[in-house]
PDB file of C-alpha atoms in Angstrom:
ATOM      1  CA  UNK A 724    -100.328 145.897  90.403  1.00  0.00           C
ATOM      2  CA  UNK A 725     -98.437 148.625  88.557  1.00  0.00           C
ATOM      3  CA  UNK A 726    -100.171 151.940  88.021  1.00  0.00           C
ATOM      4  CA  UNK A 727    -102.092 151.970  84.775  1.00  0.00           C
ATOM      5  CA  UNK A 728    -100.615 155.336  83.879  1.00  0.00           C
ATOM      6  CA  UNK A 729     -97.058 154.044  84.297  1.00  0.00           C
ATOM      7  CA  UNK A 730     -97.441 151.189  81.842  1.00  0.00           C
ATOM      8  CA  UNK A 731     -96.391 151.399  78.241  1.00  0.00           C
ATOM      9  CA  UNK A 732     -99.117 149.826  76.154  1.00  0.00           C
ATOM     10  CA  UNK A 733     -98.172 146.367  74.920  1.00  0.00           C
ATOM     11  CA  UNK A 734    -100.181 144.492  72.317  1.00  0.00           C
ATOM     12  CA  UNK A 735    -100.074 140.714  71.903  1.00  0.00           C
ATOM     13  CA  UNK A 736    -102.024 139.292  68.973  1.00  0.00           C
ATOM     14  CA  UNK A 737    -103.214 135.745  68.501  1.00  0.00           C
ATOM     15  CA  UNK A 738    -100.730 135.447  65.633  1.00  0.00           C
ATOM     16  CA  UNK A 739     -97.747 135.911  67.928  1.00  0.00           C
ATOM     17  CA  UNK A 740     -96.084 133.318  70.181  1.00  0.00           C
ATOM     18  CA  UNK A 741     -97.216 133.254  73.792  1.00  0.00           C
ATOM     19  CA  UNK A 742     -95.359 135.638  76.064  1.00  0.00           C
ATOM     20  CA  UNK A 743     -94.599 132.871  78.552  1.00  0.00           C
ATOM     21  CA  UNK A 744     -92.898 129.616  77.637  1.00  0.00           C
ATOM     22  CA  UNK A 745     -95.320 126.720  77.558  1.00  0.00           C
ATOM     23  CA  UNK A 746     -92.660 124.037  77.967  1.00  0.00           C
ATOM     24  CA  UNK A 747     -90.116 123.456  80.675  1.00  0.00           C
ATOM     25  CA  UNK A 748     -86.847 121.555  80.796  1.00  0.00           C
ATOM     26  CA  UNK A 749     -86.195 118.582  83.090  1.00  0.00           C
ATOM     27  CA  UNK A 750     -89.900 118.288  83.845  1.00  0.00           C
ATOM     28  CA  UNK A 751     -91.010 115.616  86.250  1.00  0.00           C
ATOM     29  CA  UNK A 752     -94.210 113.772  85.271  1.00  0.00           C
ATOM     30  CA  UNK A 753     -96.733 113.003  87.947  1.00  0.00           C
ATOM     31  CA  UNK A 754    -100.265 111.614  88.059  1.00  0.00           C
ATOM     32  CA  UNK A 755    -102.698 113.686  90.026  1.00  0.00           C
ATOM     33  CA  UNK A 756    -104.949 111.862  92.494  1.00  0.00           C
ATOM     34  CA  UNK A 757    -108.309 113.588  92.387  1.00  0.00           C
ATOM     35  CA  UNK A 758    -109.182 112.804  95.979  1.00  0.00           C
ATOM     36  CA  UNK A 759    -106.025 114.375  97.422  1.00  0.00           C
ATOM     37  CA  UNK A 760    -105.443 117.960  98.468  1.00  0.00           C
ATOM     38  CA  UNK A 761    -104.747 120.664  95.896  1.00  0.00           C
ATOM     39  CA  UNK A 762    -101.246 120.968  94.461  1.00  0.00           C
ATOM     40  CA  UNK A 763     -99.708 124.443  94.638  1.00  0.00           C
ATOM     41  CA  UNK A 764     -98.044 125.077  91.269  1.00  0.00           C
ATOM     42  CA  UNK A 765     -96.766 128.554  92.037  1.00  0.00           C
ATOM     43  CA  UNK A 766     -96.636 130.710  95.167  1.00  0.00           C
ATOM     44  CA  UNK A 767     -95.944 134.397  94.580  1.00  0.00           C
ATOM     45  CA  UNK A 768     -96.115 137.680  96.429  1.00  0.00           C
ATOM     46  CA  UNK A 769     -99.187 139.758  95.625  1.00  0.00           C
ATOM     47  CA  UNK A 770    -100.549 143.087  96.770  1.00  0.00           C
ATOM     48  CA  UNK A 771    -104.030 141.803  95.931  1.00  0.00           C
ATOM     49  CA  UNK A 772    -104.105 139.384  98.898  1.00  0.00           C
ATOM     50  CA  UNK A 773    -104.367 140.441 102.517  1.00  0.00           C
ATOM     51  CA  UNK A 774    -101.791 137.815 103.483  1.00  0.00           C
ATOM     52  CA  UNK A 775     -99.455 139.108 100.780  1.00  0.00           C
ATOM     53  CA  UNK A 776     -99.335 135.813  98.868  1.00  0.00           C
ATOM     54  CA  UNK A 777    -101.114 134.450  95.793  1.00  0.00           C
ATOM     55  CA  UNK A 778    -101.032 130.806  94.809  1.00  0.00           C
ATOM     56  CA  UNK A 779    -101.864 128.986  91.598  1.00  0.00           C
ATOM     57  CA  UNK A 780    -103.360 125.589  92.425  1.00  0.00           C
ATOM     58  CA  UNK A 781    -104.276 122.412  90.600  1.00  0.00           C
ATOM     59  CA  UNK A 782    -107.355 120.782  92.108  1.00  0.00           C
ATOM     60  CA  UNK A 783    -108.882 117.443  91.168  1.00  0.00           C
ATOM     61  CA  UNK A 784    -112.631 117.111  91.393  1.00  0.00           C
ATOM     62  CA  UNK A 785    -115.099 114.832  89.611  1.00  0.00           C
ATOM     63  CA  UNK A 786    -112.548 113.669  87.075  1.00  0.00           C
ATOM     64  CA  UNK A 787    -111.476 117.180  86.080  1.00  0.00           C
ATOM     65  CA  UNK A 788    -108.169 118.969  86.203  1.00  0.00           C
ATOM     66  CA  UNK A 789    -109.348 122.247  87.725  1.00  0.00           C
ATOM     67  CA  UNK A 790    -107.005 125.228  87.979  1.00  0.00           C
ATOM     68  CA  UNK A 791    -107.631 128.134  90.332  1.00  0.00           C
ATOM     69  CA  UNK A 792    -106.081 131.298  91.687  1.00  0.00           C
ATOM     70  CA  UNK A 793    -106.105 131.685  95.468  1.00  0.00           C
ATOM     71  CA  UNK A 794    -105.716 135.098  97.037  1.00  0.00           C
ATOM     72  CA  UNK A 795    -107.471 134.979 100.402  1.00  0.00           C
ATOM     73  CA  UNK A 796    -110.203 132.952  98.765  1.00  0.00           C
ATOM     74  CA  UNK A 797    -110.310 130.616  95.743  1.00  0.00           C
ATOM     75  CA  UNK A 798    -111.300 132.435  92.556  1.00  0.00           C
ATOM     76  CA  UNK A 799    -111.106 132.203  88.759  1.00  0.00           C
ATOM     77  CA  UNK A 800    -111.561 128.429  88.629  1.00  0.00           C
ATOM     78  CA  UNK A 801    -111.169 126.898  85.178  1.00  0.00           C
ATOM     79  CA  UNK A 802    -111.570 123.274  84.021  1.00  0.00           C
ATOM     80  CA  UNK A 803    -109.004 121.606  81.777  1.00  0.00           C
ATOM     81  CA  UNK A 804    -109.473 118.733  79.347  1.00  0.00           C
ATOM     82  CA  UNK A 805    -106.482 116.745  80.548  1.00  0.00           C
ATOM     83  CA  UNK A 806    -105.914 115.240  83.984  1.00  0.00           C
ATOM     84  CA  UNK A 807    -102.405 113.827  83.417  1.00  0.00           C
ATOM     85  CA  UNK A 808     -99.865 116.493  82.450  1.00  0.00           C
ATOM     86  CA  UNK A 809     -96.148 117.075  82.567  1.00  0.00           C
ATOM     87  CA  UNK A 810     -95.274 119.759  85.054  1.00  0.00           C
ATOM     88  CA  UNK A 811     -92.149 121.020  86.660  1.00  0.00           C
ATOM     89  CA  UNK A 812     -91.623 120.301  90.324  1.00  0.00           C
ATOM     90  CA  UNK A 813     -94.035 122.646  92.210  1.00  0.00           C
ATOM     91  CA  UNK A 814     -92.192 125.459  93.953  1.00  0.00           C
ATOM     92  CA  UNK A 815     -91.952 125.036  97.731  1.00  0.00           C
ATOM     93  CA  UNK A 816     -90.883 128.640  98.276  1.00  0.00           C
ATOM     94  CA  UNK A 817     -92.196 132.021  97.235  1.00  0.00           C
ATOM     95  CA  UNK A 818     -91.071 132.684  93.670  1.00  0.00           C
ATOM     96  CA  UNK A 819     -89.433 136.079  93.193  1.00  0.00           C
ATOM     97  CA  UNK A 820     -89.987 137.007  90.463  1.00  0.00           C
ATOM     98  CA  UNK A 821     -93.027 134.871  89.724  1.00  0.00           C
ATOM     99  CA  UNK A 822     -91.500 133.810  86.405  1.00  0.00           C
ATOM    100  CA  UNK A 823     -89.191 131.548  88.429  1.00  0.00           C
ATOM    101  CA  UNK A 824     -92.099 129.132  88.767  1.00  0.00           C
ATOM    102  CA  UNK A 825     -91.954 126.263  86.241  1.00  0.00           C
ATOM    103  CA  UNK A 826     -94.907 126.570  83.866  1.00  0.00           C
ATOM    104  CA  UNK A 827     -97.636 123.928  83.860  1.00  0.00           C
ATOM    105  CA  UNK A 828    -100.117 124.759  81.079  1.00  0.00           C
ATOM    106  CA  UNK A 829    -103.268 122.813  80.354  1.00  0.00           C
ATOM    107  CA  UNK A 830    -105.860 122.590  77.599  1.00  0.00           C
ATOM    108  CA  UNK A 831    -108.934 124.616  78.677  1.00  0.00           C
ATOM    109  CA  UNK A 832    -112.331 122.927  78.601  1.00  0.00           C
ATOM    110  CA  UNK A 833    -114.815 125.348  77.038  1.00  0.00           C
ATOM    111  CA  UNK A 834    -117.767 122.943  77.057  1.00  0.00           C
ATOM    112  CA  UNK A 835    -121.053 124.762  77.695  1.00  0.00           C
ATOM    113  CA  UNK A 836    -124.140 123.184  79.328  1.00  0.00           C
ATOM    114  CA  UNK A 837    -127.216 122.810  77.132  1.00  0.00           C
ATOM    115  CA  UNK A 838    -129.345 125.055  79.316  1.00  0.00           C
ATOM    116  CA  UNK A 839    -128.214 128.259  81.040  1.00  0.00           C
ATOM    117  CA  UNK A 840    -130.502 127.392  83.964  1.00  0.00           C
ATOM    118  CA  UNK A 841    -128.441 124.236  84.583  1.00  0.00           C
ATOM    119  CA  UNK A 842    -125.418 126.315  85.589  1.00  0.00           C
ATOM    120  CA  UNK A 843    -125.626 127.055  89.332  1.00  0.00           C
ATOM    121  CA  UNK A 844    -124.765 130.650  90.140  1.00  0.00           C
ATOM    122  CA  UNK A 845    -122.806 129.472  93.176  1.00  0.00           C
ATOM    123  CA  UNK A 846    -120.393 126.646  92.384  1.00  0.00           C
ATOM    124  CA  UNK A 847    -117.384 125.365  94.280  1.00  0.00           C
ATOM    125  CA  UNK A 848    -115.871 123.842  91.148  1.00  0.00           C
ATOM    126  CA  UNK A 849    -115.987 126.214  88.176  1.00  0.00           C
ATOM    127  CA  UNK A 850    -116.714 129.849  87.359  1.00  0.00           C
ATOM    128  CA  UNK A 851    -120.409 129.587  86.454  1.00  0.00           C
ATOM    129  CA  UNK A 852    -120.800 133.295  85.706  1.00  0.00           C
ATOM    130  CA  UNK A 853    -118.234 132.921  82.898  1.00  0.00           C
ATOM    131  CA  UNK A 854    -120.138 129.980  81.437  1.00  0.00           C
ATOM    132  CA  UNK A 855    -123.419 131.897  81.657  1.00  0.00           C
ATOM    133  CA  UNK A 856    -122.085 134.878  79.699  1.00  0.00           C
ATOM    134  CA  UNK A 857    -120.226 132.731  77.169  1.00  0.00           C
ATOM    135  CA  UNK A 858    -123.331 130.629  76.566  1.00  0.00           C
ATOM    136  CA  UNK A 859    -125.453 133.756  76.205  1.00  0.00           C
ATOM    137  CA  UNK A 860    -123.139 135.173  73.538  1.00  0.00           C
ATOM    138  CA  UNK A 861    -122.550 131.887  71.716  1.00  0.00           C
ATOM    139  CA  UNK A 862    -126.005 130.319  71.829  1.00  0.00           C
ATOM    140  CA  UNK A 863    -128.475 132.974  72.954  1.00  0.00           C
ATOM    141  CA  UNK A 864    -127.059 135.667  70.656  1.00  0.00           C
ATOM    142  CA  UNK A 865    -125.801 133.074  68.118  1.00  0.00           C
ATOM    143  CA  UNK A 866    -122.364 134.735  67.885  1.00  0.00           C
ATOM    144  CA  UNK A 867    -123.869 137.684  66.002  1.00  0.00           C
ATOM    145  CA  UNK A 868    -121.366 140.216  67.311  1.00  0.00           C
ATOM    146  CA  UNK A 869    -118.543 141.272  64.995  1.00  0.00           C
ATOM    147  CA  UNK A 870    -116.129 143.211  67.223  1.00  0.00           C
ATOM    148  CA  UNK A 871    -115.813 142.746  70.966  1.00  0.00           C
ATOM    149  CA  UNK A 872    -113.754 143.864  73.957  1.00  0.00           C
ATOM    150  CA  UNK A 873    -113.291 142.082  77.279  1.00  0.00           C
ATOM    151  CA  UNK A 874    -111.901 144.203  80.119  1.00  0.00           C
ATOM    152  CA  UNK A 875    -110.001 141.945  82.509  1.00  0.00           C
ATOM    153  CA  UNK A 876    -108.021 138.905  81.348  1.00  0.00           C
ATOM    154  CA  UNK A 877    -107.794 136.949  84.594  1.00  0.00           C
ATOM    155  CA  UNK A 878    -107.066 133.323  83.700  1.00  0.00           C
ATOM    156  CA  UNK A 879    -108.349 133.942  80.170  1.00  0.00           C
ATOM    157  CA  UNK A 880    -111.416 131.753  80.697  1.00  0.00           C
ATOM    158  CA  UNK A 881    -114.021 134.267  79.479  1.00  0.00           C
ATOM    159  CA  UNK A 882    -112.091 135.555  76.465  1.00  0.00           C
ATOM    160  CA  UNK A 883    -110.958 132.042  75.551  1.00  0.00           C
ATOM    161  CA  UNK A 884    -114.495 130.683  75.735  1.00  0.00           C
ATOM    162  CA  UNK A 885    -115.799 133.463  73.483  1.00  0.00           C
ATOM    163  CA  UNK A 886    -112.965 132.968  70.981  1.00  0.00           C
ATOM    164  CA  UNK A 887    -113.557 129.210  70.973  1.00  0.00           C
ATOM    165  CA  UNK A 888    -117.304 129.326  70.360  1.00  0.00           C
ATOM    166  CA  UNK A 889    -117.376 132.459  68.182  1.00  0.00           C
ATOM    167  CA  UNK A 890    -114.274 132.214  65.959  1.00  0.00           C
ATOM    168  CA  UNK A 891    -115.465 135.039  63.685  1.00  0.00           C
ATOM    169  CA  UNK A 892    -115.624 137.490  66.570  1.00  0.00           C
ATOM    170  CA  UNK A 893    -112.777 140.026  66.363  1.00  0.00           C
ATOM    171  CA  UNK A 894    -111.921 140.064  70.059  1.00  0.00           C
ATOM    172  CA  UNK A 895    -109.570 142.273  72.086  1.00  0.00           C
ATOM    173  CA  UNK A 896    -108.820 141.667  75.772  1.00  0.00           C
ATOM    174  CA  UNK A 897    -107.538 144.478  78.004  1.00  0.00           C
ATOM    175  CA  UNK A 898    -105.663 144.217  81.295  1.00  0.00           C
ATOM    176  CA  UNK A 899    -103.531 146.631  83.279  1.00  0.00           C
ATOM    177  CA  UNK A 900    -101.250 143.971  84.788  1.00  0.00           C
ATOM    178  CA  UNK A 901     -98.616 142.273  82.582  1.00  0.00           C
ATOM    179  CA  UNK A 902     -98.117 139.501  85.162  1.00  0.00           C
ATOM    180  CA  UNK A 903    -101.706 138.365  84.593  1.00  0.00           C
ATOM    181  CA  UNK A 904    -100.829 137.517  80.991  1.00  0.00           C
ATOM    182  CA  UNK A 905     -97.858 135.440  82.133  1.00  0.00           C
ATOM    183  CA  UNK A 906     -99.987 133.492  84.635  1.00  0.00           C
ATOM    184  CA  UNK A 907    -102.704 132.845  82.034  1.00  0.00           C
ATOM    185  CA  UNK A 908    -100.154 131.456  79.583  1.00  0.00           C
ATOM    186  CA  UNK A 909     -98.074 129.478  82.074  1.00  0.00           C
ATOM    187  CA  UNK A 910    -100.879 127.733  83.976  1.00  0.00           C
ATOM    188  CA  UNK A 911    -104.226 128.213  82.208  1.00  0.00           C
ATOM    189  CA  UNK A 912    -103.464 127.460  78.550  1.00  0.00           C
ATOM    190  CA  UNK A 913    -104.222 130.966  77.291  1.00  0.00           C
ATOM    191  CA  UNK A 914    -101.821 130.902  74.286  1.00  0.00           C
ATOM    192  CA  UNK A 915    -103.028 134.274  72.931  1.00  0.00           C
ATOM    193  CA  UNK A 916    -106.559 133.237  71.997  1.00  0.00           C
ATOM    194  CA  UNK A 917    -107.412 136.882  71.340  1.00  0.00           C
ATOM    195  CA  UNK A 918    -105.458 140.089  70.924  1.00  0.00           C
ATOM    196  CA  UNK A 919    -104.329 141.250  74.380  1.00  0.00           C
ATOM    197  CA  UNK A 920    -103.488 144.853  75.213  1.00  0.00           C
ATOM    198  CA  UNK A 921    -101.617 145.513  78.453  1.00  0.00           C
ATOM    199  CA  UNK A 922    -101.936 149.090  79.638  1.00  0.00           C
ATOM    200  CA  UNK A 923    -104.461 151.709  80.667  1.00  0.00           C
ATOM    201  CA  UNK A 924    -107.996 150.605  79.805  1.00  0.00           C
ATOM    202  CA  UNK A 925    -109.336 154.150  79.935  1.00  0.00           C
ATOM    203  CA  UNK A 926    -106.626 155.382  77.563  1.00  0.00           C
ATOM    204  CA  UNK A 927    -107.265 152.513  75.124  1.00  0.00           C
ATOM    205  CA  UNK A 928    -111.008 153.211  74.918  1.00  0.00           C
ATOM    206  CA  UNK A 929    -110.410 156.969  74.624  1.00  0.00           C
ATOM    207  CA  UNK A 930    -108.020 156.484  71.714  1.00  0.00           C
ATOM    208  CA  UNK A 931    -110.413 154.024  70.053  1.00  0.00           C
ATOM    209  CA  UNK A 932    -113.247 156.548  70.390  1.00  0.00           C
ATOM    210  CA  UNK A 933    -111.097 159.365  69.014  1.00  0.00           C
ATOM    211  CA  UNK A 934    -110.363 157.194  65.965  1.00  0.00           C
ATOM    212  CA  UNK A 935    -114.113 156.549  65.540  1.00  0.00           C
ATOM    213  CA  UNK A 936    -113.675 152.793  66.066  1.00  0.00           C
ATOM    214  CA  UNK A 937    -116.832 150.848  66.866  1.00  0.00           C
ATOM    215  CA  UNK A 938    -117.529 147.689  68.846  1.00  0.00           C
ATOM    216  CA  UNK A 939    -120.869 145.956  69.309  1.00  0.00           C
ATOM    217  CA  UNK A 940    -119.868 143.915  72.391  1.00  0.00           C
ATOM    218  CA  UNK A 941    -118.105 145.145  75.549  1.00  0.00           C
ATOM    219  CA  UNK A 942    -117.788 142.988  78.691  1.00  0.00           C
ATOM    220  CA  UNK A 943    -116.204 144.317  81.878  1.00  0.00           C
ATOM    221  CA  UNK A 944    -114.955 141.618  84.255  1.00  0.00           C
ATOM    222  CA  UNK A 945    -112.607 143.184  86.779  1.00  0.00           C
ATOM    223  CA  UNK A 946    -114.295 142.233  90.012  1.00  0.00           C
ATOM    224  CA  UNK A 947    -112.092 142.062  93.106  1.00  0.00           C
ATOM    225  CA  UNK A 948    -112.566 140.772  96.633  1.00  0.00           C
ATOM    226  CA  UNK A 949    -113.919 144.146  97.718  1.00  0.00           C
ATOM    227  CA  UNK A 950    -116.114 144.783  94.693  1.00  0.00           C
ATOM    228  CA  UNK A 951    -115.701 146.152  91.221  1.00  0.00           C
ATOM    229  CA  UNK A 952    -112.230 147.630  90.724  1.00  0.00           C
ATOM    230  CA  UNK A 953    -112.420 151.454  90.984  1.00  0.00           C
ATOM    231  CA  UNK A 954    -110.592 151.877  87.689  1.00  0.00           C
ATOM    232  CA  UNK A 955    -113.319 149.935  85.890  1.00  0.00           C
ATOM    233  CA  UNK A 956    -116.117 152.294  86.907  1.00  0.00           C
ATOM    234  CA  UNK A 957    -114.504 155.674  86.254  1.00  0.00           C
ATOM    235  CA  UNK A 958    -116.914 158.045  84.477  1.00  0.00           C
ATOM    236  CA  UNK A 959    -114.259 158.918  81.857  1.00  0.00           C
ATOM    237  CA  UNK A 960    -113.826 155.231  81.003  1.00  0.00           C
ATOM    238  CA  UNK A 961    -117.565 154.609  80.804  1.00  0.00           C
ATOM    239  CA  UNK A 962    -118.057 157.664  78.605  1.00  0.00           C
ATOM    240  CA  UNK A 963    -115.447 156.345  76.164  1.00  0.00           C
ATOM    241  CA  UNK A 964    -117.081 152.911  76.173  1.00  0.00           C
ATOM    242  CA  UNK A 965    -120.391 154.537  75.294  1.00  0.00           C
ATOM    243  CA  UNK A 966    -118.733 156.316  72.352  1.00  0.00           C
ATOM    244  CA  UNK A 967    -117.344 153.102  70.810  1.00  0.00           C
ATOM    245  CA  UNK A 968    -120.368 150.923  71.580  1.00  0.00           C
ATOM    246  CA  UNK A 969    -122.143 151.200  68.249  1.00  0.00           C
ATOM    247  CA  UNK A 970    -123.810 148.641  65.971  1.00  0.00           C
ATOM    248  CA  UNK A 971    -121.331 147.342  63.377  1.00  0.00           C
ATOM    249  CA  UNK A 972    -124.055 145.638  61.340  1.00  0.00           C
ATOM    250  CA  UNK A 973    -127.870 145.855  61.140  1.00  0.00           C
ATOM    251  CA  UNK A 974    -128.651 142.585  62.918  1.00  0.00           C
ATOM    252  CA  UNK A 975    -129.467 143.663  66.422  1.00  0.00           C
ATOM    253  CA  UNK A 976    -128.480 145.970  69.295  1.00  0.00           C
ATOM    254  CA  UNK A 977    -125.091 146.218  70.945  1.00  0.00           C
ATOM    255  CA  UNK A 978    -124.441 144.486  74.263  1.00  0.00           C
ATOM    256  CA  UNK A 979    -122.656 145.894  77.305  1.00  0.00           C
ATOM    257  CA  UNK A 980    -122.172 143.631  80.317  1.00  0.00           C
ATOM    258  CA  UNK A 981    -120.399 144.166  83.620  1.00  0.00           C
ATOM    259  CA  UNK A 982    -119.752 141.688  86.427  1.00  0.00           C
ATOM    260  CA  UNK A 983    -120.890 143.591  89.508  1.00  0.00           C
ATOM    261  CA  UNK A 984    -122.214 140.813  91.782  1.00  0.00           C
ATOM    262  CA  UNK A 985    -124.185 141.801  94.885  1.00  0.00           C
ATOM    263  CA  UNK A 986    -121.458 143.761  96.675  1.00  0.00           C
ATOM    264  CA  UNK A 987    -121.099 146.276  93.854  1.00  0.00           C
ATOM    265  CA  UNK A 988    -124.727 147.262  93.324  1.00  0.00           C
ATOM    266  CA  UNK A 989    -123.842 150.834  94.274  1.00  0.00           C
ATOM    267  CA  UNK A 990    -121.955 151.028  90.982  1.00  0.00           C
ATOM    268  CA  UNK A 991    -125.125 150.330  89.023  1.00  0.00           C
ATOM    269  CA  UNK A 992    -126.031 154.009  88.866  1.00  0.00           C
ATOM    270  CA  UNK A 993    -122.834 154.944  87.019  1.00  0.00           C
ATOM    271  CA  UNK A 994    -123.398 152.349  84.327  1.00  0.00           C
ATOM    272  CA  UNK A 995    -127.068 153.217  83.967  1.00  0.00           C
ATOM    273  CA  UNK A 996    -126.472 156.968  83.681  1.00  0.00           C
ATOM    274  CA  UNK A 997    -123.463 156.806  81.357  1.00  0.00           C
ATOM    275  CA  UNK A 998    -123.439 153.603  79.301  1.00  0.00           C
ATOM    276  CA  UNK A 999    -127.149 152.827  79.046  1.00  0.00           C
ATOM    277  CA  UNK A1000    -128.866 154.466  76.071  1.00  0.00           C
ATOM    278  CA  UNK A1001    -132.534 155.508  75.843  1.00  0.00           C
ATOM    279  CA  UNK A1002    -134.630 152.496  74.936  1.00  0.00           C
ATOM    280  CA  UNK A1003    -132.040 149.985  76.161  1.00  0.00           C
ATOM    281  CA  UNK A1004    -133.184 146.682  77.673  1.00  0.00           C
ATOM    282  CA  UNK A1005    -131.585 146.094  81.079  1.00  0.00           C
ATOM    283  CA  UNK A1006    -131.083 142.674  82.673  1.00  0.00           C
ATOM    284  CA  UNK A1007    -129.417 141.548  85.916  1.00  0.00           C
ATOM    285  CA  UNK A1008    -128.966 137.872  86.814  1.00  0.00           C
ATOM    286  CA  UNK A1009    -127.345 138.360  90.205  1.00  0.00           C
ATOM    287  CA  UNK A1010    -123.873 138.879  88.752  1.00  0.00           C
ATOM    288  CA  UNK A1011    -123.981 140.305  85.213  1.00  0.00           C
ATOM    289  CA  UNK A1012    -125.600 143.708  84.699  1.00  0.00           C
ATOM    290  CA  UNK A1013    -126.266 143.991  80.971  1.00  0.00           C
ATOM    291  CA  UNK A1014    -127.693 146.518  78.526  1.00  0.00           C
ATOM    292  CA  UNK A1015    -128.920 145.763  75.035  1.00  0.00           C
ATOM    293  CA  UNK A1016    -128.424 149.222  73.567  1.00  0.00           C
ATOM    294  CA  UNK A1017    -130.305 150.129  70.365  1.00  0.00           C
TER     295      UNK A1017
END
């Protein structure tokens, strides 16, 4: 991943064409057999995996077209609505650069279960923590938030789900890695469902705070294999988040949420001492640490 300080900030709005082509030439159609092994759509070099390789896979399970990223472990699983798609021939070699992989987009499935309790926290199919937070915002909070920020694009599942269920939410997604945006477009059907800013997250929040901008929803989802990414728990970043996290209307408190999971509980003190305001209501469901700030 490039250094956040070395990146020039790039902004992609949902009114612009996707940064990665969503069609390929000379595509070869194939039907996916759900009981067979996963199909590797793209194999690329990555500093985020101990074995040095990251793969994008298409997995069939229970009638779904499930996409996932595999580093040293499967992560960021996302269901798609379609099971029969046109894709280029999967690459048998490591793509250098990754853009050499033929794209194979899908239509994301943002269906939410009726009850949050019906979503198992541990699932070998989807990303249940994404569904839990999206359902909380969309149904528990009834999409009351006006301006939101998601830190960490990933496959685009969380931001896309929020944009789908809360179309009036003015949403911005931040990520330090421009390649993440390409992967989300090429294989996970992202198609710029929110404004995306590629660059330093800390610098973006600092500039927003200096301009007295306000947001009533901030979600931080930059969890890695070894815990919460260090850049996402810097005191300077959290202080800037606190400055912009202000009510934009009189219908309830702001919400800050961070995916810390069990391995990152040591980071809880930073968020509590910097982001949490007096009188805030704190919740932790085993993955999301959240504050309803007055």
